[in-house]
Coordinates of C-alpha atoms in Angstrom, one line a residue:
M1 CA 140.6 167.4 210.1
P2 CA 143.3 168.4 212.8
I3 CA 142.5 171.9 214.2
T4 CA 145.3 174.7 213.9
P5 CA 146.1 175.5 217.4
P6 CA 145.8 179.7 217.6
T7 CA 148.9 181.9 218.2
H8 CA 150.2 185.3 219.6
R9 CA 150.0 186.5 216.0
V10 CA 148.0 189.0 216.1
E11 CA 148.5 190.2 219.3
R12 CA 151.9 190.5 218.8
S13 CA 151.7 192.9 215.5
I14 CA 149.1 195.2 217.4
R15 CA 152.3 195.0 220.3
A16 CA 154.5 196.4 217.8
K17 CA 152.5 198.8 215.4
T18 CA 150.9 200.7 218.1
G19 CA 153.0 200.1 221.0
A20 CA 150.4 198.5 223.5
K21 CA 151.6 196.6 226.5
V22 CA 148.6 195.2 227.2
V23 CA 146.2 193.4 224.8
A24 CA 143.0 191.7 225.8
G25 CA 141.2 189.4 223.0
I26 CA 137.3 189.8 223.2
D27 CA 134.5 187.1 222.4
E28 CA 130.8 186.8 222.8
V29 CA 127.8 184.0 223.4
G30 CA 124.2 184.2 223.3
R31 CA 124.2 186.7 220.2
G32 CA 121.8 184.0 218.4
A33 CA 119.8 182.7 221.3
W34 CA 116.6 183.3 221.8
A35 CA 116.6 183.2 225.8
G36 CA 118.9 184.6 228.2
P37 CA 121.5 187.5 228.3
V38 CA 124.5 188.1 225.0
T39 CA 127.7 187.8 227.6
V40 CA 131.2 189.1 226.5
C41 CA 134.7 187.8 227.8
A42 CA 137.7 189.7 228.3
A43 CA 140.9 187.8 228.3
V44 CA 144.5 189.2 228.7
T45 CA 146.6 186.3 228.6
G46 CA 150.0 188.0 227.8
L47 CA 152.5 185.9 225.7
R48 CA 153.1 183.0 227.2
R49 CA 152.0 179.4 225.6
A50 CA 148.3 178.3 225.3
P51 CA 147.2 175.2 226.7
D52 CA 147.1 172.1 224.5
G53 CA 143.6 172.3 223.0
L54 CA 142.8 175.9 223.0
T55 CA 140.3 176.8 220.3
D56 CA 137.3 178.0 219.6
S57 CA 134.6 177.1 222.3
K58 CA 132.2 175.9 219.2
L59 CA 134.7 173.0 218.0
L60 CA 135.2 171.5 221.5
T61 CA 132.8 168.9 223.2
V62 CA 131.4 169.8 226.4
K63 CA 134.0 168.0 228.3
R64 CA 136.8 169.7 227.1
R65 CA 135.3 173.1 227.3
T66 CA 134.6 172.5 231.1
E67 CA 137.9 171.4 231.5
L68 CA 140.0 174.0 229.6
A69 CA 137.9 176.9 231.7
E70 CA 138.9 175.5 234.8
V71 CA 142.8 175.3 232.9
L72 CA 142.3 179.2 232.0
D73 CA 140.7 180.1 235.3
D74 CA 144.3 180.3 236.5
W75 CA 146.1 180.7 233.1
V76 CA 145.3 184.0 232.0
T77 CA 146.9 186.7 233.4
A78 CA 143.2 188.5 233.7
H79 CA 139.8 188.1 232.3
A80 CA 136.4 189.4 233.6
L81 CA 132.8 188.8 231.9
G82 CA 130.2 191.3 231.2
H83 CA 126.2 190.2 230.7
A84 CA 123.6 192.4 228.7
S85 CA 119.7 190.9 230.0
S86 CA 117.2 189.8 227.7
E87 CA 116.0 193.5 228.6
E88 CA 118.5 195.2 227.9
I89 CA 118.6 193.7 223.9
D90 CA 114.9 194.0 223.5
E91 CA 115.4 197.7 224.7
L92 CA 118.9 198.7 222.9
G93 CA 119.0 196.2 219.8
M94 CA 121.7 193.7 219.5
T95 CA 124.4 195.5 218.2
A96 CA 124.1 197.8 221.7
A97 CA 123.9 195.1 223.9
L98 CA 126.8 193.7 223.0
R99 CA 128.8 196.9 223.3
L100 CA 127.4 197.3 227.1
A101 CA 128.8 194.0 227.8
A102 CA 132.0 194.7 226.2
M103 CA 132.2 197.7 228.1
R104 CA 131.3 196.0 231.3
A105 CA 133.3 192.9 230.3
L106 CA 136.6 195.4 229.9
E107 CA 135.6 197.8 233.1
A108 CA 135.6 194.7 235.8
L109 CA 139.1 193.9 234.0
P110 CA 141.9 194.4 237.0
V111 CA 143.7 196.0 234.2
C112 CA 143.1 198.9 231.2
P113 CA 143.6 196.9 227.7
D114 CA 145.6 199.4 225.7
A115 CA 144.2 198.2 222.7
V116 CA 141.6 194.7 221.9
I117 CA 140.6 192.1 219.7
L118 CA 137.3 191.6 218.4
D119 CA 136.3 187.8 217.0
G120 CA 134.4 188.5 213.5
K121 CA 134.2 191.4 211.4
H122 CA 132.3 194.0 212.8
D123 CA 133.6 196.8 215.6
Y124 CA 130.8 196.7 217.9
L125 CA 132.7 198.8 220.7
G126 CA 134.5 201.2 218.6
T127 CA 136.3 204.9 220.4
P128 CA 137.3 205.3 222.7
W129 CA 139.3 201.1 222.5
Q130 CA 142.1 200.7 220.0
V131 CA 140.0 197.7 218.3
R132 CA 141.4 194.8 215.7
T133 CA 138.9 193.1 214.4
V134 CA 139.8 189.6 213.1
I135 CA 137.5 187.1 211.2
K136 CA 137.5 183.5 213.2
G137 CA 139.5 185.4 215.5
D138 CA 138.5 182.8 218.1
Q139 CA 139.9 180.3 216.3
S140 CA 143.7 181.9 215.4
C141 CA 144.2 184.7 218.5
I142 CA 145.0 182.8 221.9
S143 CA 143.4 185.8 223.7
V144 CA 140.3 185.2 221.7
A145 CA 139.9 181.7 221.7
A146 CA 140.6 181.8 225.9
A147 CA 137.9 184.6 225.9
S148 CA 135.9 182.0 224.0
V149 CA 136.1 178.9 226.1
L150 CA 135.5 181.3 229.4
A151 CA 132.3 182.9 228.1
K152 CA 130.5 180.0 226.8
V153 CA 131.1 177.8 229.7
R154 CA 130.0 180.6 232.2
R155 CA 127.2 181.4 230.2
D156 CA 126.2 178.0 230.2
A157 CA 126.2 177.5 233.5
L158 CA 124.0 180.7 233.9
M159 CA 121.5 179.5 231.6
A160 CA 121.1 176.0 233.6
E161 CA 120.5 178.1 236.9
L162 CA 118.2 180.5 234.8
G163 CA 116.3 177.4 233.8
A164 CA 115.8 175.6 237.2
D165 CA 112.1 177.3 237.5
H166 CA 111.3 176.6 233.5
A167 CA 112.1 172.9 233.4
D168 CA 110.1 172.4 230.3
F169 CA 112.3 174.8 228.4
A170 CA 115.5 172.7 228.8
F171 CA 117.8 175.9 229.2
A172 CA 120.2 173.1 230.8
D173 CA 120.3 171.9 227.5
N174 CA 120.1 174.3 224.7
A175 CA 121.8 177.4 226.9
G176 CA 118.4 179.4 225.2
Y177 CA 119.3 178.7 221.3
P178 CA 116.4 177.2 219.1
S179 CA 115.6 173.6 219.8
P180 CA 112.7 171.3 218.9
V181 CA 112.2 171.0 223.0
H182 CA 112.4 174.7 223.1
K183 CA 110.0 175.4 220.7
T184 CA 106.9 173.2 221.6
A185 CA 107.5 174.1 224.8
L186 CA 107.2 178.2 223.8
Q187 CA 104.3 177.0 222.0
A188 CA 102.6 175.3 225.1
F189 CA 103.4 178.2 227.7
G190 CA 104.8 181.3 226.0
P191 CA 107.9 182.8 226.9
T192 CA 109.7 182.4 230.1
P193 CA 110.8 186.1 231.6
H194 CA 114.4 185.4 230.2
H195 CA 113.1 185.3 226.8
R196 CA 113.7 188.4 224.0
M197 CA 110.2 189.7 224.1
S198 CA 111.3 191.7 220.6
W199 CA 112.8 188.8 218.2
A200 CA 110.8 187.7 215.5
F201 CA 109.9 184.0 217.0
M202 CA 107.7 186.0 218.8
D203 CA 105.4 186.1 215.4
A204 CA 105.3 182.6 216.1
L205 CA 103.1 182.4 218.4
P206 CA 99.8 184.1 218.5
R207 CA 98.3 183.2 221.9
W208 CA 101.4 185.4 222.8
Q209 CA 101.4 188.2 220.8
H210 CA 100.2 190.4 223.7
L211 CA 103.4 189.7 224.9
K212 CA 105.4 191.2 222.4
R213 CA 107.6 194.0 222.6
T214 CA 108.5 196.5 219.5
R215 CA 111.8 198.9 219.5
A216 CA 111.3 202.1 218.3
V217 CA 114.7 201.9 216.3
P218 CA 115.6 198.8 214.4
D219 CA 119.0 197.3 214.7
E220 CA 120.0 197.1 211.6
E221 CA 123.3 195.4 212.5
T222 CA 121.4 192.3 213.7
P223 CA 122.0 189.2 211.0
P224 CA 118.8 187.9 209.9
V225 CA 119.3 184.2 211.2
E226 CA 119.5 185.7 214.6
Q227 CA 115.9 187.0 214.5
M228 CA 114.6 183.9 212.8
G229 CA 111.1 182.4 213.9
F230 CA 109.9 179.0 213.8
F231 CA 110.6 178.3 210.5

């Protein structure tokens, strides 16, 4: 089935209704991983025609994502990344960690956006930002699609670097997400310093229970699928 290319419809609507001149698209990657940071990209694209093939990073091959990221580096008006570490995720919960990463990305932009578009239905950013949430925004909004590709490619590269000292976990292949190789390595060697020690997968590792962390306040916004264990 052909992929419908993203447009500037939402960006134009925000500009028309609010008077915003600079609109940033925001997307995250790594939310459901068991290891590594959650990474947020904020991208400002203006209203220019998007590069051919731009869409949600999950719909692209690794090769095509990498090629697009190289094009987007020069094509976007501005972009910046923000990360929240596995330790911060354990301490704060995913919702607060997402906000922290997004704030870091927005603050790193060379221009301050008047409004932002968040992929999904939940506004984890909040005040003082003027936020529009868009379900499947990474497929329909050009700025969010650009952020999606840049975030995915950059985090994948980061996970490959983090995995250099933990070859059995194959982070270069799974980016910290659960996979058969990843699960086998956890059972055999226990979690690395990059794992999210408060997550439910730790319950399936009886040999390593002494490493599990418990937050004082549960993160009610984290979907159950992202906290699931081995089964």
